[in-house]
Amino acid sequence: MIKVGIIGVNGYGGGELLRLLAAHPEAEVTVVASRSQAGRTIAQVFPSFRGTRWGHLVVSDQSSPEFDECDLVFLALPHGVSAACAPTFLAKGIKVIDLGADFRLKEAAVYAEWYNQQHPHPELLQEAVYGLPELNREEIKKARLIGNPGCYPTSILLALAPLLPTDLRADGVIIVDSKSGISGAGRTTKDELHFPEADQDFRAYGLVKHRHLPEIEQEASKLAGKEVLVSFTPHLIPVSRGIFSTLNLAAGRATSTQELTELYQAFYKKEPFVTVLTGNDLPQTKAVLYTNRVQLAVRYDSRTNRIIILSVLDNLVKGAAGQAIQNMNLLFGLKETTGLDAPGLWP
Amino acid sequence: MIKVGIIGVNGYGGGELLRLLAAHPEAEVTVVASRSQAGRTIAQVFPSFRGTRWGHLVVSDQSSPEFDECDLVFLALPHGVSAACAPTFLAKGIKVIDLGADFRLKEAAVYAEWYNQQHPHPELLQEAVYGLPELNREEIKKARLIGNPGCYPTSILLALAPLLPTDLRADGVIIVDSKSGISGAGRTTKDELHFPEADQDFRAYGLVKHRHLPEIEQEASKLAGKEVLVSFTPHLIPVSRGIFSTLNLAAGRATSTQELTELYQAFYKKEPFVTVLTGNDLPQTKAVLYTNRVQLAVRYDSRTNRIIILSVLDNLVKGAAGQAIQNMNLLFGLKETTGLDAPGLWP
Amino acid sequence: MIKVGIIGVNGYGGGELLRLLAAHPEAEVTVVASRSQAGRTIAQVFPSFRGTRWGHLVVSDQSSPEFDECDLVFLALPHGVSAACAPTFLAKGIKVIDLGADFRLKEAAVYAEWYNQQHPHPELLQEAVYGLPELNREEIKKARLIGNPGCYPTSILLALAPLLPTDLRADGVIIVDSKSGISGAGRTTKDELHFPEADQDFRAYGLVKHRHLPEIEQEASKLAGKEVLVSFTPHLIPVSRGIFSTLNLAAGRATSTQELTELYQAFYKKEPFVTVLTGNDLPQTKAVLYTNRVQLAVRYDSRTNRIIILSVLDNLVKGAAGQAIQNMNLLFGLKETTGLDAPGLWP
Amino acid sequence: MIKVGIIGVNGYGGGELLRLLAAHPEAEVTVVASRSQAGRTIAQVFPSFRGTRWGHLVVSDQSSPEFDECDLVFLALPHGVSAACAPTFLAKGIKVIDLGADFRLKEAAVYAEWYNQQHPHPELLQEAVYGLPELNREEIKKARLIGNPGCYPTSILLALAPLLPTDLRADGVIIVDSKSGISGAGRTTKDELHFPEADQDFRAYGLVKHRHLPEIEQEASKLAGKEVLVSFTPHLIPVSRGIFSTLNLAAGRATSTQELTELYQAFYKKEPFVTVLTGNDLPQTKAVLYTNRVQLAVRYDSRTNRIIILSVLDNLVKGAAGQAIQNMNLLFGLKETTGLDAPGLWP
């Protein structure tokens, strides 16, 4: 059994780690921490754990000595805070998966520009591995520090990966229109996310410099072998969960929906969590909620010579905690789908 | 491995059986049937199964010979239809759990009155066991035919059970106000359940003779040892899932919230799926969605000498498919929580 | 034109007053105040006023001299605060309609018990008129200070009024199960009303001593001519608006749905805002959202000899701002429906 | 008083016409028709009209002689059906506003290609006026037949209009990502729009040849003075109403958010229904629901040299019935905002 600790268990990412690890046969959560909730039980922090055996788990502070016994610590903390506490665990030989933004970017200068603060430990940026298993599996297996990708970047990079190295894509800005459930904004109350304010509303936010952009462009450029520019507009759907990304880009040559679909199918043939839809099927968020799965569909619009890619995932699972566990499985030599193979929910 | 067949897999109850059995370590779904969906794959019937190994399962017709190899068949069919096909399986030594209404009532005359048709096999009514494990565990273990309780009756009977045999309850009609998510109305489209018609709406329906009433009164009377009358008003919440039942009844003598809570805690002390809330905690549907759990709270209102009991469950899990699997576990000598112990979802 | 001021314009009740008064041909909002929003425009406080002529209105402080020019001031303030500022306006000959709880109860001792504070101006309690026009029209016309009823009490009292003075009701506790949209909890953020926490959830709250109880019992007792006891359980529906109240009470003698319906129809025959449904029609919140209308249906359950009454309204209109304007119309000799006769919205 | 008839009153567009005309001081609905609902009252067709004076209106058949007395007939019918019945009214000197798609396109061949049928009256296409008042006001005033724009085209064309004739836009495909509430799909039940199927789901549909495309390109090309190509992806938001369009296009030269915003403000300075947001404000559907208003915001992304325009409206008001009434006001020489100036709803 892998002994696992979670820091920042009170947020939605932390809670989702706990939920998914409860179903994991090879990992055991031995300690959880949260500054604000220390001393309370998990059942008090998450009503969905009432009556379960994990409900009795008491939230510690992150200085708890129990963390020293862990094989792995998940950090579900605000940016800046993760980076500050990761080295302590690494120094003790404990592996670290950061669900936050601190170990995704390779350049300290880029981090400083987009997060408005100096990175506390820039010396770790090159070592940290970007934890997107479908694109980076072998590096992840050997890592001790993983920067778990952002939810939007995961939905976008998996949608782009098959296309970027090919001549099917022309140069030019890639247009990405993403829509997220409101849990993506975190658990802290905000005036505009008070239920009656957000209910029945659809809105955009974060234009035109959302913090996920440098991460998207860094990884997309690596895949393309040249600089990729993305124009990214995120929106909020009045639901708790789910991300839908719609990508639109210039085709490099005339192609067809069938050729594109076959390219995507071939690319993801062996991937357990990525489904390329065929025929008239189109992705819908409901089909992947609470799972680690991604659904993709590709279309060629011959009228405009553009390619449209649709991508859905659950922002808290494949976009956060599920992907983190997928990374854990790789880190510890387990089958990649361990604890993550449940079907979705309907309705 | 228990070999399991499902008839009526296309509805919400059938799909939920499939989802829960996918996570069950001791049971295997070997055949699924649906008249309307025969020949399609499960991934076509439920988009949430796309990309999973169960997605490739092809829906059969219920006459498929594969059913003969089953140890157990779940029937998720309209009333009348279940009863007509159950004897065939029983005759072959296959156990049957009916998620519909055909084997819940003990009296053929009562069935005829409330369902407006003669029962096709009244001779089975006495043998069939009412499958509410918390109240009927020993009988269930020995059964070959189980009438799985209705969703409302489960929420109401578990709320009443500790109180009915005591002097804390006075005689008199028990007032039950229940609210259900819309999946309780089934998967067939209806004008008034078209999304824009039902969205943002809260309404009552089925007054004053909802078909779950005779089932509630039959079992409540058995528990009380005397006739119990219930006034039952069901409502629809504009969400997919969840039942919230609010019960209001006259106290037999002055009591207190604490005395009542202790009674409920003692009664359900060993029950893995029933949580009695204490202190200021109150049930909320979100805390039990997609789980087999029930949350209860009791209050004494000294001003009116009334007792109020609040009860929540997921209508498709503890109210249908989850409870059916709990019954299966008992039928086959497994630990009762097998495959059913996942925590809930948040948010 | 009646010159109107609103204090507490920033909350949902205040905003709804503004919206409804914008459509009122005989009243003009000349000044609005809010401590927290002073200096901002209405378009900044409510995005729904962007681009309208009211959007430019600047929020004042309540000490603004412009209030002295008003014929009427609406108070949409927390309890205790309303009562403290009402006498100033009354002293200047300005009429006051308080949307809060400070002038609904007749007894200072009852107020102190339920609101945990002494009433700042108990000498006004007897003079203040309970502003439920359907039951109290003549008194309202002559008032200078009106306590606008609570949202739940309005839905419940209108449901009870035809029955209370008759022999159709037996003595005994009246059971009321109410469900409200979340705007009823106000505009201030709360952890449990953060969108992802409240979305898809149905829950109870405020047991067993909700503050609307004394108001309900005071007025119901007056109507019945004897003490009436109510057991009241409020719940939250995951929508912005709407109240659904389900009342259940013992019949005084055998009756029928038809007799009851005729009683209700006769009682409300001349009421422009109350519709008694007939046949199989049942109330639904969506049918009255954003209107000042109430829909009622009555059923007799002969099995249990109980009467069930269903009542719907919009908590911010007939349950607050709309009723306040209905009271204003009466106070100033206008046709009662002025500014309030728009049909509802669908879908 | 303008005498108005509505054909196809049973759908969402028809109902919204009725709701808005109920508040119109210069128009009177004298006859409404629907094949499927003939003989029923409006209160039976729309529960939101129960208890109102329009509720008693009886639905006729479209052959009713009362239509001959009308000054104007609104057609809210499926494409093909509108075109077939328009000439009869025109021949009688009755003006016609078609809310459907039959009189929006100028070329019969384009209609045939996108709607898979021959146009029944191609001779009317050149005469018919495209009823987008902000762009086409003078022609509308003189028309006798108006093709009321589609909901998506309205949101997109108003977002593009200020930019198209300028050098701020570079040539190249305009990328449009639109999201609509589900009422846009009409009132007829569909399996995938059954409440539990659509609830909590976000999905795309209609790729890559949605029928609103030729209408968008026809009008955009006219505004640009050259051919405009649009890549359009529509999606469904799990709410009843609202459209959010996000447009992304290449800038013709370096510009700024401020320059763009000023361009838009100048362009729409005198428009009563179009609000250009400034500062950090962004459009949100909730701000315009149930109103005839459009909110726009523009952003320049200097990193990618792209312009992003955000546009919101209510699909049934400015996207259908409200715009039709705005056209009626112009046709009959009324002030354009008559009956359409109510503020929005909050929350």
PDB file of N, CA and C in Angstrom, chain C residues 154-202:
ATOM      1  N   THR C 154     -47.297  34.638   3.686  1.00  0.00           N
ATOM      2  CA  THR C 154     -48.247  34.963   2.624  1.00  0.00           C
ATOM      3  C   THR C 154     -48.745  33.694   1.945  1.00  0.00           C
ATOM      4  N   SER C 155     -47.809  32.800   1.621  1.00  0.00           N
ATOM      5  CA  SER C 155     -48.210  31.575   0.920  1.00  0.00           C
ATOM      6  C   SER C 155     -49.099  30.694   1.787  1.00  0.00           C
ATOM      7  N   ILE C 156     -48.887  30.749   3.089  1.00  0.00           N
ATOM      8  CA  ILE C 156     -49.610  29.866   4.002  1.00  0.00           C
ATOM      9  C   ILE C 156     -50.956  30.469   4.413  1.00  0.00           C
ATOM     10  N   LEU C 157     -50.967  31.753   4.708  1.00  0.00           N
ATOM     11  CA  LEU C 157     -52.217  32.374   5.164  1.00  0.00           C
ATOM     12  C   LEU C 157     -53.265  32.401   4.055  1.00  0.00           C
ATOM     13  N   LEU C 158     -52.819  32.666   2.826  1.00  0.00           N
ATOM     14  CA  LEU C 158     -53.795  32.653   1.731  1.00  0.00           C
ATOM     15  C   LEU C 158     -54.316  31.234   1.490  1.00  0.00           C
ATOM     16  N   ALA C 159     -53.487  30.254   1.785  1.00  0.00           N
ATOM     17  CA  ALA C 159     -53.934  28.866   1.634  1.00  0.00           C
ATOM     18  C   ALA C 159     -54.926  28.459   2.721  1.00  0.00           C
ATOM     19  N   LEU C 160     -54.812  29.091   3.878  1.00  0.00           N
ATOM     20  CA  LEU C 160     -55.656  28.714   5.015  1.00  0.00           C
ATOM     21  C   LEU C 160     -56.930  29.539   5.145  1.00  0.00           C
ATOM     22  N   ALA C 161     -56.890  30.753   4.651  1.00  0.00           N
ATOM     23  CA  ALA C 161     -57.941  31.718   4.979  1.00  0.00           C
ATOM     24  C   ALA C 161     -59.367  31.215   4.723  1.00  0.00           C
ATOM     25  N   PRO C 162     -59.655  30.595   3.583  1.00  0.00           N
ATOM     26  CA  PRO C 162     -61.043  30.196   3.351  1.00  0.00           C
ATOM     27  C   PRO C 162     -61.519  29.136   4.340  1.00  0.00           C
ATOM     28  N   LEU C 163     -60.575  28.334   4.824  1.00  0.00           N
ATOM     29  CA  LEU C 163     -60.924  27.168   5.617  1.00  0.00           C
ATOM     30  C   LEU C 163     -61.036  27.471   7.108  1.00  0.00           C
ATOM     31  N   LEU C 164     -60.249  28.404   7.580  1.00  0.00           N
ATOM     32  CA  LEU C 164     -60.119  28.580   9.020  1.00  0.00           C
ATOM     33  C   LEU C 164     -61.426  28.892   9.729  1.00  0.00           C
ATOM     34  N   PRO C 165     -62.290  29.717   9.166  1.00  0.00           N
ATOM     35  CA  PRO C 165     -63.512  30.040   9.925  1.00  0.00           C
ATOM     36  C   PRO C 165     -64.602  28.979   9.791  1.00  0.00           C
ATOM     37  N   THR C 166     -64.338  27.891   9.069  1.00  0.00           N
ATOM     38  CA  THR C 166     -65.409  26.937   8.772  1.00  0.00           C
ATOM     39  C   THR C 166     -65.311  25.685   9.632  1.00  0.00           C
ATOM     40  N   ASP C 167     -66.354  24.879   9.540  1.00  0.00           N
ATOM     41  CA  ASP C 167     -66.344  23.594  10.258  1.00  0.00           C
ATOM     42  C   ASP C 167     -65.643  22.509   9.438  1.00  0.00           C
ATOM     43  N   LEU C 168     -65.128  22.891   8.286  1.00  0.00           N
ATOM     44  CA  LEU C 168     -64.421  21.903   7.457  1.00  0.00           C
ATOM     45  C   LEU C 168     -63.068  21.561   8.038  1.00  0.00           C
ATOM     46  N   ARG C 169     -62.600  22.405   8.896  1.00  0.00           N
ATOM     47  CA  ARG C 169     -61.317  22.149   9.547  1.00  0.00           C
ATOM     48  C   ARG C 169     -61.563  21.681  10.967  1.00  0.00           C
ATOM     49  N   ALA C 170     -60.903  20.588  11.340  1.00  0.00           N
ATOM     50  CA  ALA C 170     -60.951  20.131  12.724  1.00  0.00           C
ATOM     51  C   ALA C 170     -59.848  20.823  13.507  1.00  0.00           C
ATOM     52  N   ASP C 171     -59.993  20.888  14.804  1.00  0.00           N
ATOM     53  CA  ASP C 171     -58.890  21.400  15.612  1.00  0.00           C
ATOM     54  C   ASP C 171     -57.679  20.487  15.446  1.00  0.00           C
ATOM     55  N   GLY C 172     -56.562  20.998  15.854  1.00  0.00           N
ATOM     56  CA  GLY C 172     -55.353  20.186  15.759  1.00  0.00           C
ATOM     57  C   GLY C 172     -54.286  20.956  15.007  1.00  0.00           C
ATOM     58  N   VAL C 173     -53.077  20.517  15.186  1.00  0.00           N
ATOM     59  CA  VAL C 173     -51.930  21.208  14.584  1.00  0.00           C
ATOM     60  C   VAL C 173     -52.039  21.163  13.058  1.00  0.00           C
ATOM     61  N   ILE C 174     -51.775  22.289  12.436  1.00  0.00           N
ATOM     62  CA  ILE C 174     -51.716  22.348  10.973  1.00  0.00           C
ATOM     63  C   ILE C 174     -50.274  22.097  10.547  1.00  0.00           C
ATOM     64  N   ILE C 175     -50.108  21.131   9.632  1.00  0.00           N
ATOM     65  CA  ILE C 175     -48.757  20.761   9.205  1.00  0.00           C
ATOM     66  C   ILE C 175     -48.441  21.522   7.926  1.00  0.00           C
ATOM     67  N   VAL C 176     -47.350  22.273   7.938  1.00  0.00           N
ATOM     68  CA  VAL C 176     -46.965  23.037   6.754  1.00  0.00           C
ATOM     69  C   VAL C 176     -45.538  22.686   6.347  1.00  0.00           C
ATOM     70  N   ASP C 177     -45.418  22.257   5.124  1.00  0.00           N
ATOM     71  CA  ASP C 177     -44.121  21.923   4.555  1.00  0.00           C
ATOM     72  C   ASP C 177     -43.884  22.912   3.413  1.00  0.00           C
ATOM     73  N   SER C 178     -42.922  23.823   3.598  1.00  0.00           N
ATOM     74  CA  SER C 178     -42.677  24.855   2.588  1.00  0.00           C
ATOM     75  C   SER C 178     -41.314  24.677   1.951  1.00  0.00           C
ATOM     76  N   LYS C 179     -41.235  25.101   0.696  1.00  0.00           N
ATOM     77  CA  LYS C 179     -39.989  24.991  -0.065  1.00  0.00           C
ATOM     78  C   LYS C 179     -39.758  26.325  -0.749  1.00  0.00           C
ATOM     79  N   SER C 180     -38.557  26.851  -0.623  1.00  0.00           N
ATOM     80  CA  SER C 180     -38.279  28.174  -1.177  1.00  0.00           C
ATOM     81  C   SER C 180     -37.058  28.165  -2.073  1.00  0.00           C
ATOM     82  N   GLY C 181     -37.088  28.977  -3.108  1.00  0.00           N
ATOM     83  CA  GLY C 181     -35.887  29.269  -3.877  1.00  0.00           C
ATOM     84  C   GLY C 181     -34.883  29.996  -2.998  1.00  0.00           C
ATOM     85  N   ILE C 182     -33.631  30.002  -3.416  1.00  0.00           N
ATOM     86  CA  ILE C 182     -32.545  30.427  -2.542  1.00  0.00           C
ATOM     87  C   ILE C 182     -32.463  31.939  -2.391  1.00  0.00           C
ATOM     88  N   SER C 183     -33.082  32.704  -3.276  1.00  0.00           N
ATOM     89  CA  SER C 183     -33.068  34.155  -3.086  1.00  0.00           C
ATOM     90  C   SER C 183     -33.711  34.528  -1.757  1.00  0.00           C
ATOM     91  N   GLY C 184     -34.566  33.650  -1.237  1.00  0.00           N
ATOM     92  CA  GLY C 184     -35.172  33.896   0.067  1.00  0.00           C
ATOM     93  C   GLY C 184     -34.155  34.043   1.180  1.00  0.00           C
ATOM     94  N   ALA C 185     -32.970  33.515   0.979  1.00  0.00           N
ATOM     95  CA  ALA C 185     -31.921  33.619   1.997  1.00  0.00           C
ATOM     96  C   ALA C 185     -31.135  34.918   1.884  1.00  0.00           C
ATOM     97  N   GLY C 186     -31.486  35.742   0.913  1.00  0.00           N
ATOM     98  CA  GLY C 186     -30.820  37.039   0.805  1.00  0.00           C
ATOM     99  C   GLY C 186     -29.603  37.025  -0.105  1.00  0.00           C
ATOM    100  N   ARG C 187     -29.017  38.215  -0.243  1.00  0.00           N
ATOM    101  CA  ARG C 187     -27.944  38.372  -1.230  1.00  0.00           C
ATOM    102  C   ARG C 187     -26.552  38.191  -0.634  1.00  0.00           C
ATOM    103  N   THR C 188     -26.470  38.129   0.672  1.00  0.00           N
ATOM    104  CA  THR C 188     -25.156  37.982   1.301  1.00  0.00           C
ATOM    105  C   THR C 188     -24.629  36.562   1.116  1.00  0.00           C
ATOM    106  N   THR C 189     -23.378  36.449   0.714  1.00  0.00           N
ATOM    107  CA  THR C 189     -22.799  35.115   0.506  1.00  0.00           C
ATOM    108  C   THR C 189     -22.763  34.324   1.813  1.00  0.00           C
ATOM    109  N   LYS C 190     -22.958  33.029   1.675  1.00  0.00           N
ATOM    110  CA  LYS C 190     -22.819  32.097   2.804  1.00  0.00           C
ATOM    111  C   LYS C 190     -22.122  30.860   2.258  1.00  0.00           C
ATOM    112  N   ASP C 191     -21.309  30.233   3.071  1.00  0.00           N
ATOM    113  CA  ASP C 191     -20.583  29.040   2.597  1.00  0.00           C
ATOM    114  C   ASP C 191     -21.517  28.038   1.940  1.00  0.00           C
ATOM    115  N   GLU C 192     -22.625  27.754   2.584  1.00  0.00           N
ATOM    116  CA  GLU C 192     -23.493  26.677   2.089  1.00  0.00           C
ATOM    117  C   GLU C 192     -24.338  27.111   0.903  1.00  0.00           C
ATOM    118  N   LEU C 193     -24.273  28.386   0.542  1.00  0.00           N
ATOM    119  CA  LEU C 193     -25.012  28.864  -0.627  1.00  0.00           C
ATOM    120  C   LEU C 193     -24.083  29.268  -1.771  1.00  0.00           C
ATOM    121  N   HIS C 194     -22.814  28.951  -1.630  1.00  0.00           N
ATOM    122  CA  HIS C 194     -21.865  29.063  -2.745  1.00  0.00           C
ATOM    123  C   HIS C 194     -22.385  28.126  -3.842  1.00  0.00           C
ATOM    124  N   PHE C 195     -22.356  28.582  -5.083  1.00  0.00           N
ATOM    125  CA  PHE C 195     -23.046  27.828  -6.126  1.00  0.00           C
ATOM    126  C   PHE C 195     -22.777  26.324  -6.109  1.00  0.00           C
ATOM    127  N   PRO C 196     -21.523  25.882  -6.114  1.00  0.00           N
ATOM    128  CA  PRO C 196     -21.323  24.421  -6.199  1.00  0.00           C
ATOM    129  C   PRO C 196     -21.809  23.663  -4.957  1.00  0.00           C
ATOM    130  N   GLU C 197     -21.961  24.355  -3.835  1.00  0.00           N
ATOM    131  CA  GLU C 197     -22.462  23.696  -2.624  1.00  0.00           C
ATOM    132  C   GLU C 197     -23.983  23.528  -2.668  1.00  0.00           C
ATOM    133  N   ALA C 198     -24.667  24.483  -3.242  1.00  0.00           N
ATOM    134  CA  ALA C 198     -26.134  24.480  -3.211  1.00  0.00           C
ATOM    135  C   ALA C 198     -26.745  23.856  -4.466  1.00  0.00           C
ATOM    136  N   ASP C 199     -26.004  23.877  -5.541  1.00  0.00           N
ATOM    137  CA  ASP C 199     -26.476  23.309  -6.804  1.00  0.00           C
ATOM    138  C   ASP C 199     -26.791  21.826  -6.617  1.00  0.00           C
ATOM    139  N   GLN C 200     -27.937  21.400  -7.143  1.00  0.00           N
ATOM    140  CA  GLN C 200     -28.332  19.984  -7.098  1.00  0.00           C
ATOM    141  C   GLN C 200     -28.637  19.496  -5.689  1.00  0.00           C
ATOM    142  N   ASP C 201     -28.773  20.412  -4.756  1.00  0.00           N
ATOM    143  CA  ASP C 201     -29.047  20.000  -3.385  1.00  0.00           C
ATOM    144  C   ASP C 201     -30.442  20.438  -2.973  1.00  0.00           C
ATOM    145  N   PHE C 202     -31.086  19.622  -2.194  1.00  0.00           N
ATOM    146  CA  PHE C 202     -32.353  19.988  -1.578  1.00  0.00           C
ATOM    147  C   PHE C 202     -32.185  19.725  -0.090  1.00  0.00           C
TER     148      PHE C 202
END
